[in-house]
Short mmCIF file of C-alpha atoms in Angstrom, two decimals:
data_model
loop_
_atom_site.label_atom_id
_atom_site.label_comp_id
_atom_site.label_asym_id
_atom_site.label_seq_id
_atom_site.Cartn_x
_atom_site.Cartn_y
_atom_site.Cartn_z
CA MET A 154 -13.65 68.53 58.79
CA ASP A 155 -12.04 66.12 56.38
CA ASP A 156 -13.88 63.15 57.80
CA GLU A 157 -17.22 64.96 57.67
CA LEU A 158 -16.63 66.02 54.05
CA GLU A 159 -15.73 62.47 53.10
CA ASP A 160 -18.87 61.14 54.73
CA LYS A 161 -21.01 63.65 52.84
CA VAL A 162 -19.43 62.65 49.49
CA LEU A 163 -20.02 58.97 50.16
CA TYR A 164 -23.58 59.65 51.23
CA GLN A 165 -24.38 61.68 48.09
CA THR A 166 -22.80 58.98 45.88
CA PHE A 167 -24.82 56.26 47.57
CA VAL A 168 -28.05 58.23 47.21
CA SER A 169 -27.43 58.91 43.51
CA HIS A 170 -26.64 55.28 42.90
CA MET A 171 -29.81 54.12 44.64
CA LYS A 172 -31.93 56.60 42.68
CA LEU A 173 -30.54 55.21 39.44
CA LEU A 174 -31.22 51.65 40.50
CA SER A 175 -34.73 52.54 41.59
CA LYS A 176 -35.57 53.61 38.08
CA LEU A 177 -34.56 50.21 36.72
CA ALA A 178 -35.70 48.02 39.59
CA VAL A 179 -39.03 46.27 39.50
CA VAL A 180 -40.95 47.18 42.59
CA ASN A 181 -44.46 45.70 42.42
CA SER A 182 -44.74 46.80 38.76
CA PRO A 183 -45.92 44.64 35.87
CA PRO A 184 -43.35 43.42 33.30
CA LEU A 185 -44.73 45.67 30.57
CA THR A 186 -44.15 48.75 32.69
CA TYR A 187 -40.61 47.66 33.44
CA CYS A 188 -39.86 47.00 29.75
CA TRP A 189 -41.28 50.36 28.82
CA LYS A 190 -38.93 52.04 31.34
CA ILE A 191 -35.92 50.25 29.80
CA ILE A 192 -36.94 51.21 26.26
CA ARG A 193 -37.56 54.82 27.23
CA LEU A 194 -34.17 55.00 28.95
CA SER A 195 -32.35 53.45 25.97
CA LEU A 196 -33.99 55.85 23.52
CA ARG A 197 -32.59 58.93 25.17
CA PRO A 198 -30.36 60.99 22.87
CA GLU A 199 -27.26 60.66 25.01
CA VAL A 200 -27.64 56.84 25.20
CA LEU A 201 -28.12 56.52 21.44
CA PHE A 202 -25.14 58.76 20.76
CA CYS A 203 -22.88 56.76 23.04
CA THR A 204 -24.04 53.48 21.46
CA VAL A 205 -23.33 54.69 17.92
CA VAL A 206 -19.90 55.98 18.92
CA LEU A 207 -19.05 52.66 20.58
CA VAL A 208 -20.10 50.62 17.51
CA ILE A 209 -18.09 52.85 15.17
CA LEU A 210 -15.06 52.55 17.45
CA LEU A 211 -15.27 48.75 17.50
CA LEU A 212 -15.59 48.56 13.69
CA TYR A 213 -12.67 50.92 13.28
CA LEU A 214 -10.47 48.87 15.61
CA ARG A 215 -11.35 45.67 13.73
CA ALA A 216 -10.51 47.27 10.40
CA VAL A 217 -7.23 48.60 11.78
CA ASP A 218 -6.36 45.16 13.14
CA LEU A 219 -7.00 43.45 9.79
CA TRP A 220 -5.07 46.13 7.92
CA SER A 221 -2.11 45.99 10.31
CA ARG A 222 -2.05 42.20 10.11
CA GLY A 223 -1.97 42.29 6.33
CA VAL A 224 0.81 44.88 6.34
CA ARG A 225 2.76 42.80 8.85
CA GLU A 226 2.45 39.64 6.76
CA TRP A 227 3.47 41.53 3.64
CA LEU A 228 6.54 42.91 5.38
CA GLN A 229 7.46 39.46 6.68
CA THR A 230 7.16 37.86 3.25
CA THR A 231 9.12 40.59 1.49
CA LEU A 232 11.80 41.32 4.08
CA GLY A 233 12.20 38.73 6.77
CA ARG A 234 10.95 35.39 5.45
CA HIS A 235 14.13 34.14 3.79
CA LYS A 236 16.25 35.04 6.80
CA LYS A 237 13.85 33.14 9.04
CA LEU A 238 14.05 30.01 6.88
CA LYS A 239 17.84 30.09 6.93
CA LEU A 240 17.87 30.35 10.72
CA LEU A 241 15.55 27.36 10.96
CA GLU A 242 17.75 25.28 8.70
CA VAL A 243 20.89 26.19 10.62
CA ALA A 244 19.25 25.44 13.99
CA GLY A 245 19.35 21.66 13.48
CA ASP A 246 19.61 18.81 11.03
CA LEU A 247 16.59 18.88 8.70
CA GLN A 248 14.44 20.85 11.10
CA SER A 249 12.56 22.44 8.23
CA TRP A 250 11.64 21.51 4.69
CA ASP A 251 11.08 24.07 1.97
CA ALA A 252 10.28 23.47 -1.69
CA GLN A 253 9.08 25.87 -4.34
CA SER A 254 8.01 25.10 -7.87
CA THR A 255 6.40 27.09 -10.67
CA GLN A 256 2.84 26.98 -9.35
CA SER A 257 3.19 25.22 -6.00
CA SER A 258 5.24 25.21 -2.85
CA ALA A 259 5.55 23.30 0.41
CA PHE A 260 6.89 24.04 3.87
CA ALA A 261 7.24 21.88 6.96
CA ILE A 262 8.84 22.56 10.33
CA LEU A 263 10.03 20.19 13.00
CA GLY A 264 7.69 20.09 15.99
CA ARG A 265 8.23 18.21 19.26
CA ARG A 266 9.75 15.15 17.57
CA PRO A 267 13.50 14.53 17.84
CA LYS A 268 13.69 14.12 14.04
CA MET A 269 11.74 15.36 11.06
CA GLU A 270 9.28 12.58 10.17
CA ASP A 271 7.27 14.41 7.50
CA ARG A 272 7.73 13.98 3.75
CA PHE A 273 6.03 15.57 0.78
CA ILE A 274 6.00 15.35 -3.01
CA ILE A 275 5.51 18.14 -5.56
CA GLU A 276 5.31 17.03 -9.20
CA GLU A 277 3.53 19.48 -11.48
CA ASN A 278 4.01 17.34 -14.60
CA VAL A 279 4.66 13.63 -14.09
CA ASN A 280 7.53 12.49 -16.34
CA ASN A 281 7.43 15.97 -17.94
CA ASN A 282 5.11 14.75 -20.69
CA THR A 283 1.88 13.46 -19.14
CA GLY A 284 0.23 16.74 -18.17
CA ILE A 285 -0.79 15.23 -14.82
CA SER A 286 0.18 16.83 -11.51
CA LEU A 287 0.71 14.87 -8.31
CA PHE A 288 1.08 16.19 -4.78
CA ALA A 289 1.44 14.17 -1.59
CA VAL A 290 1.96 14.62 2.14
CA PHE A 291 3.20 11.83 4.42
CA ASP A 292 3.02 12.60 8.15
CA GLY A 293 5.19 9.96 9.79
CA HIS A 294 5.08 8.73 13.37
CA GLY A 295 7.30 6.35 15.29
CA GLY A 296 10.24 7.06 13.00
CA GLU A 297 11.12 8.03 9.45
CA PHE A 298 11.08 4.57 7.87
CA ALA A 299 7.41 4.49 6.82
CA ALA A 300 7.34 8.05 5.45
CA ASP A 301 10.52 7.43 3.46
CA PHE A 302 9.11 4.15 2.11
CA ALA A 303 5.89 5.84 1.01
CA ARG A 304 7.76 8.70 -0.66
CA ASP A 305 10.25 6.46 -2.46
CA ILE A 306 8.28 3.30 -3.29
CA LEU A 307 4.61 4.32 -3.40
CA ILE A 308 5.11 7.49 -5.43
CA LYS A 309 7.52 5.71 -7.79
CA ASN A 310 4.93 3.00 -8.49
CA ILE A 311 2.21 5.59 -9.11
CA PHE A 312 4.48 7.47 -11.51
CA LEU A 313 5.26 4.28 -13.43
CA LYS A 314 1.60 3.32 -13.62
CA ILE A 315 0.62 6.78 -14.91
CA GLN A 316 3.30 6.53 -17.61
CA GLU A 317 2.06 3.07 -18.62
CA ILE A 318 -1.52 4.35 -18.84
CA LYS A 319 -0.47 7.25 -21.03
CA LEU A 320 1.33 4.83 -23.37
CA VAL A 321 -1.79 2.64 -23.55
CA LEU A 322 -3.94 5.69 -24.33
CA ASN A 323 -1.56 6.74 -27.09
CA GLN A 324 -1.52 3.22 -28.55
CA GLU A 325 -5.31 2.99 -28.45
CA GLY A 326 -5.54 6.35 -30.20
CA LEU A 327 -3.30 5.11 -33.01
CA LYS A 328 -5.19 1.81 -33.13
CA GLN A 329 -8.54 3.57 -33.49
CA GLN A 330 -7.17 5.72 -36.31
CA PHE A 331 -5.84 2.62 -38.06
CA GLU A 332 -9.03 0.60 -37.63
CA SER A 333 -11.19 3.48 -38.84
CA SER A 334 -9.37 3.54 -42.20
CA PRO A 335 -11.37 2.37 -45.30
CA TYR A 336 -8.97 -0.56 -45.90
CA MET A 337 -9.55 -2.03 -42.41
CA ASN A 338 -13.33 -1.62 -42.74
CA ARG A 339 -13.37 -3.65 -46.00
CA LYS A 340 -11.07 -6.29 -44.53
CA PHE A 341 -13.20 -6.62 -41.40
CA SER A 342 -16.43 -7.02 -43.40
CA GLN A 343 -14.90 -9.84 -45.49
CA LYS A 344 -13.77 -11.80 -42.44
CA THR A 345 -17.01 -11.62 -40.46
CA CYS A 346 -18.72 -14.42 -42.39
CA GLU A 347 -15.66 -16.68 -42.23
CA ASN A 348 -15.32 -16.10 -38.47
CA LYS A 349 -18.95 -17.05 -37.87
CA GLU A 350 -18.58 -20.41 -39.67
CA ASN A 351 -15.31 -21.22 -37.91
CA LYS A 352 -16.81 -20.28 -34.55
CA ILE A 353 -19.70 -22.73 -34.98
CA ASN A 354 -17.36 -25.59 -35.90
CA ASN A 355 -14.99 -24.80 -33.02
CA ASN A 356 -17.85 -24.77 -30.52
CA ASP A 357 -18.94 -28.28 -31.59
CA VAL A 358 -15.42 -29.65 -31.26
CA ALA A 359 -14.91 -27.95 -27.87
CA SER A 360 -18.16 -29.35 -26.48
CA GLN A 361 -17.15 -32.88 -27.50
CA ARG A 362 -13.73 -32.48 -25.86
CA ARG A 363 -15.27 -31.20 -22.61
CA ALA A 364 -17.65 -34.19 -22.44
CA SER A 365 -14.85 -36.71 -22.92
CA PHE A 366 -12.66 -34.87 -20.40
CA LYS A 367 -15.40 -34.97 -17.76
CA LYS A 368 -15.86 -38.72 -18.26
CA SER A 369 -12.15 -39.38 -17.84
CA ILE A 370 -12.00 -37.33 -14.66
CA SER A 371 -15.02 -39.05 -13.14
CA ASN A 372 -13.57 -42.49 -13.87
CA ALA A 373 -10.23 -41.50 -12.35
CA ASP A 374 -11.89 -40.13 -9.21
CA ASP A 375 -13.99 -43.27 -8.72
CA SER A 376 -10.94 -45.50 -9.00
CA THR A 377 -8.59 -43.54 -6.75
CA LEU A 378 -10.72 -42.16 -3.88
CA THR A 379 -11.11 -44.43 -0.86
CA LYS A 380 -11.95 -43.89 2.79
CA ASP A 381 -8.28 -43.79 3.78
CA THR A 382 -7.33 -41.25 1.09
CA PRO A 383 -6.46 -37.87 2.69
CA LEU A 384 -8.02 -34.64 1.52
CA GLU A 385 -6.45 -32.60 -1.26
CA SER A 386 -5.23 -29.88 1.12
CA ASP A 387 -3.56 -32.55 3.33
CA ILE A 388 -1.79 -33.94 0.29
CA TYR A 389 -0.36 -30.52 -0.47
CA THR A 390 0.75 -30.15 3.16
CA GLN A 391 2.51 -33.50 3.06
CA LYS A 392 4.29 -32.56 -0.17
CA ILE A 393 5.50 -29.29 1.31
CA ASN A 394 6.75 -31.01 4.47
CA SER A 395 8.48 -33.69 2.40
CA LEU A 396 10.32 -31.01 0.46
CA ILE A 397 11.36 -29.11 3.58
CA ARG A 398 12.53 -32.03 5.73
CA PRO A 399 15.52 -33.06 3.56
CA LEU A 400 17.10 -29.65 4.16
CA GLY A 401 18.52 -30.92 7.45
CA SER A 402 17.70 -33.08 10.40
CA ASN A 403 17.25 -30.10 12.71
CA ASN A 404 15.19 -28.08 10.19
CA LEU A 405 11.83 -29.80 10.55
CA PHE A 406 8.68 -27.76 10.02
CA ASN A 407 5.07 -28.77 10.38
CA ILE A 408 2.94 -26.60 8.13
CA ASN A 409 -0.77 -26.78 8.87
CA ASN A 410 -3.64 -25.52 6.78
CA ASN A 411 -4.52 -23.01 9.50
CA ASP A 412 -1.04 -21.45 9.36
CA LEU A 413 -1.26 -21.16 5.58
CA SER A 414 -4.65 -19.47 5.78
CA LYS A 415 -3.44 -16.89 8.30
CA GLN A 416 -0.73 -15.65 5.96
CA LYS A 417 -2.01 -12.57 4.17
CA ALA A 418 -1.77 -12.80 0.43
CA PRO A 419 -0.35 -9.79 -1.39
CA PRO A 420 -2.94 -7.59 -3.07
CA PRO A 421 -3.54 -8.38 -6.75
CA LYS A 422 -1.70 -6.49 -9.45
CA TYR A 423 -3.51 -5.03 -12.44
CA GLU A 424 -2.26 -3.98 -15.83
CA ALA A 425 -2.44 -0.37 -16.93
CA HIS A 426 -5.39 -0.92 -19.28
CA CYS A 427 -7.52 -2.13 -16.35
CA TYR A 428 -7.75 1.45 -15.08
CA LEU A 429 -9.26 2.78 -18.32
CA GLU A 430 -13.02 3.25 -18.42
CA ASN A 431 -14.49 4.64 -21.63
CA GLY A 432 -11.22 6.30 -22.50
CA LYS A 433 -10.83 7.91 -19.07
CA VAL A 434 -8.45 6.98 -16.26
CA ASN A 435 -9.88 5.76 -12.96
CA PHE A 436 -7.28 7.44 -10.74
CA GLY A 437 -9.18 6.56 -7.58
CA LYS A 438 -8.85 2.83 -8.23
CA LEU A 439 -5.22 3.30 -9.29
CA ILE A 440 -4.23 5.08 -6.08
CA SER A 441 -6.14 2.61 -3.89
CA ASP A 442 -4.42 -0.40 -5.45
CA GLU A 443 -0.96 1.17 -5.26
CA VAL A 444 -1.42 2.27 -1.64
CA LEU A 445 -2.49 -1.21 -0.56
CA ALA A 446 0.35 -2.83 -2.51
CA ALA A 447 2.93 -0.45 -1.03
CA ASP A 448 1.51 -0.96 2.47
CA TYR A 449 1.85 -4.73 2.11
CA LYS A 450 5.53 -4.36 1.13
CA LEU A 451 6.05 -1.83 3.92
CA VAL A 452 4.62 -4.16 6.56
CA GLU A 453 6.71 -7.08 5.31
CA ALA A 454 9.88 -4.95 5.36
CA ALA A 455 9.05 -3.56 8.81
CA LYS A 456 8.57 -7.05 10.26
CA LYS A 457 12.08 -8.05 9.21
CA THR A 458 13.60 -5.09 11.06
CA THR A 459 10.90 -4.85 13.79
CA ASN A 460 10.30 -1.25 12.79
CA ILE A 461 6.99 0.02 14.17
CA ALA A 462 6.93 3.30 12.22
CA GLY A 463 3.84 4.41 10.36
CA THR A 464 2.66 7.31 8.26
CA THR A 465 -0.44 8.98 6.95
CA ALA A 466 -0.90 9.48 3.21
CA LEU A 467 -2.66 12.38 1.54
CA ILE A 468 -2.31 12.19 -2.24
CA ALA A 469 -3.82 14.56 -4.80
CA ILE A 470 -3.79 14.09 -8.58
CA LEU A 471 -4.74 16.95 -10.86
CA ASP A 472 -5.76 15.94 -14.39
CA GLY A 473 -7.00 18.97 -16.27
CA SER A 474 -9.81 20.41 -14.18
CA LYS A 475 -10.44 17.17 -12.27
CA LEU A 476 -8.94 16.80 -8.80
CA ILE A 477 -8.72 13.35 -7.19
CA VAL A 478 -7.77 13.18 -3.50
CA ALA A 479 -6.92 9.99 -1.60
CA ASN A 480 -6.59 10.04 2.18
CA VAL A 481 -5.25 7.53 4.68
CA GLY A 482 -5.08 8.82 8.26
CA ASP A 483 -5.58 12.29 9.67
CA SER A 484 -3.67 14.56 7.29
CA ARG A 485 -6.17 17.05 5.93
CA GLY A 486 -6.70 18.65 2.55
CA VAL A 487 -8.55 21.95 2.08
CA MET A 488 -9.56 23.82 -1.07
CA CYS A 489 -10.44 27.52 -1.31
CA ASP A 490 -13.03 28.60 -3.88
CA SER A 491 -13.43 32.00 -5.55
CA LYS A 492 -15.57 33.28 -2.67
CA GLY A 493 -12.99 32.46 -0.03
CA ASN A 494 -14.89 29.45 1.35
CA ALA A 495 -12.86 26.55 2.70
CA ILE A 496 -13.95 23.24 1.16
CA PRO A 497 -12.63 20.05 2.78
CA LEU A 498 -10.84 17.69 0.41
CA SER A 499 -10.50 14.87 2.93
CA PHE A 500 -11.91 13.66 6.22
CA ASP A 501 -9.76 12.44 9.09
CA HIS A 502 -9.77 8.79 10.11
CA LYS A 503 -10.20 8.88 13.88
CA PRO A 504 -10.90 5.93 16.21
CA GLN A 505 -13.90 7.63 17.84
CA GLN A 506 -15.81 7.83 14.55
CA VAL A 507 -18.78 5.47 14.45
CA ARG A 508 -17.64 3.70 11.29
CA GLU A 509 -14.06 3.27 12.47
CA ARG A 510 -15.01 2.26 16.01
CA LYS A 511 -17.40 -0.41 14.70
CA ARG A 512 -14.73 -1.78 12.38
CA ILE A 513 -12.13 -1.94 15.19
CA ASN A 514 -14.58 -3.68 17.54
CA GLU A 515 -15.48 -6.25 14.89
CA ALA A 516 -11.76 -6.93 14.41
CA GLY A 517 -11.43 -7.75 18.11
CA GLY A 518 -9.79 -4.48 19.13
CA PHE A 519 -10.72 -1.54 21.31
CA ILE A 520 -10.16 2.18 21.60
CA ALA A 521 -9.05 4.00 24.73
CA PHE A 522 -8.88 7.67 25.68
CA ARG A 523 -5.35 8.75 26.57
CA GLY A 524 -5.25 12.44 25.89
CA VAL A 525 -7.07 11.62 22.65
CA TRP A 526 -8.89 8.51 21.48
CA ARG A 527 -6.38 5.87 20.37
CA VAL A 528 -6.55 2.44 18.75
CA ALA A 529 -5.62 -0.08 21.48
CA GLY A 530 -4.55 2.95 23.51
CA ILE A 531 -1.60 3.49 21.13
CA LEU A 532 -2.33 5.13 17.78
CA ALA A 533 -4.40 8.29 17.43
CA THR A 534 -5.43 7.55 13.83
CA SER A 535 -7.42 4.52 12.77
CA ARG A 536 -5.87 4.21 9.31
CA ALA A 537 -2.23 4.45 8.35
CA MET A 538 0.50 2.87 6.30
CA GLY A 539 2.92 0.77 8.31
CA ASP A 540 2.28 0.24 12.05
CA TYR A 541 2.66 -3.50 11.50
CA PRO A 542 1.84 -4.58 15.12
CA LEU A 543 -1.66 -3.14 14.65
CA LYS A 544 -2.04 -4.63 11.16
CA GLU A 545 -2.09 -8.24 12.32
CA ASN A 546 -5.83 -8.27 13.08
CA ASN A 547 -6.70 -5.29 10.86
CA LEU A 548 -7.11 -2.96 13.81
CA VAL A 549 -5.44 -0.35 11.60
CA ILE A 550 -5.92 -0.53 7.84
CA ALA A 551 -4.52 1.39 4.89
CA ASP A 552 -7.64 1.56 2.70
CA PRO A 553 -7.86 5.13 1.38
CA ASP A 554 -10.98 7.23 0.99
CA ILE A 555 -11.25 8.77 -2.48
CA LEU A 556 -12.95 12.09 -3.27
CA THR A 557 -13.21 13.60 -6.75
CA PHE A 558 -13.79 17.28 -7.48
CA GLU A 559 -14.50 19.24 -10.65
CA LEU A 560 -12.61 22.50 -10.17
CA ASN A 561 -14.71 24.39 -12.71
CA ASP A 562 -17.76 23.83 -10.51
CA HIS A 563 -16.00 25.40 -7.53
CA LYS A 564 -14.18 28.10 -9.53
#
């Protein structure tokens, strides 16, 4: 009896299932008829009721999840955060970094590296009297040397340059006040006529001197140049070799013009007033020059110790409502506006980008995929400070990208 009852139950279930499928199946019926059957089935009261209940349940669960997550984060920040930080610091030597200031804070945790290679800077008021804020992140790789160098040398140079610029601005402000006084206006008007007459006389004398100087040079060149006379660059090479050879019989060097041309010259240095444009500071140019200068010193220091470490550089300067962000590498800056939208402050330098890949190929390098795209199959970022083996042919450069934002526009 049990087997017969079980067979009847299975048979009735199969028949009911087939009847339900027959209502939905298309059996020699046009598509419009089939669509009409689906619509009529979905508009039944029980189907609509179940759909509404399901939607309300999903919305409720989402709201509960967001609320519980917020409560959990609040509890962690108020009760358990400080204990967690202490445990991280005790776990190992410098496994976490934590810094808090009046309006800013920073936190970093050791990942898979054996040592913490990240560095950051928080300075809400440079020199405590400039009103300029500076923030920086240096994500090191291959060691701590490059990140430490950028934090200690690069930031120090930027601080000094900002202080010099502020002094120049203050001096120019005093100078403008002095020159705008009635006494200086009268004195300047009296000297204009005298300066014009002296300028005309000086120009005549200078033109005569230049003409006589040119004649003397041409006569000297005609009398000294012969077919056997070496070129000017060869003369300099011979002089350098003659100075080096007397140092010892075993210390003989042959310096060629090609070797001198391969040596990279240090980037030029500019005075503080060069970064002023119409009374405003060009922070983008300032950061670019200081980054390149620091990278040159970093590469030279790394060559002496054969240190292959490198680091990214993400630097932000806040001057009033103007935010200037400089990026070298793949550290990323993000800004949140009043509507909660995430606005990128920087763009990563990756080897697979068209611009970076073209530059690397023109420099004689290549990129290879090893987990991620890498320069010469080694470095996963196409721009960085340090990494001196990849700087020889400019496969990796330290030129920063500069973006400027007006915070009032983004609220």
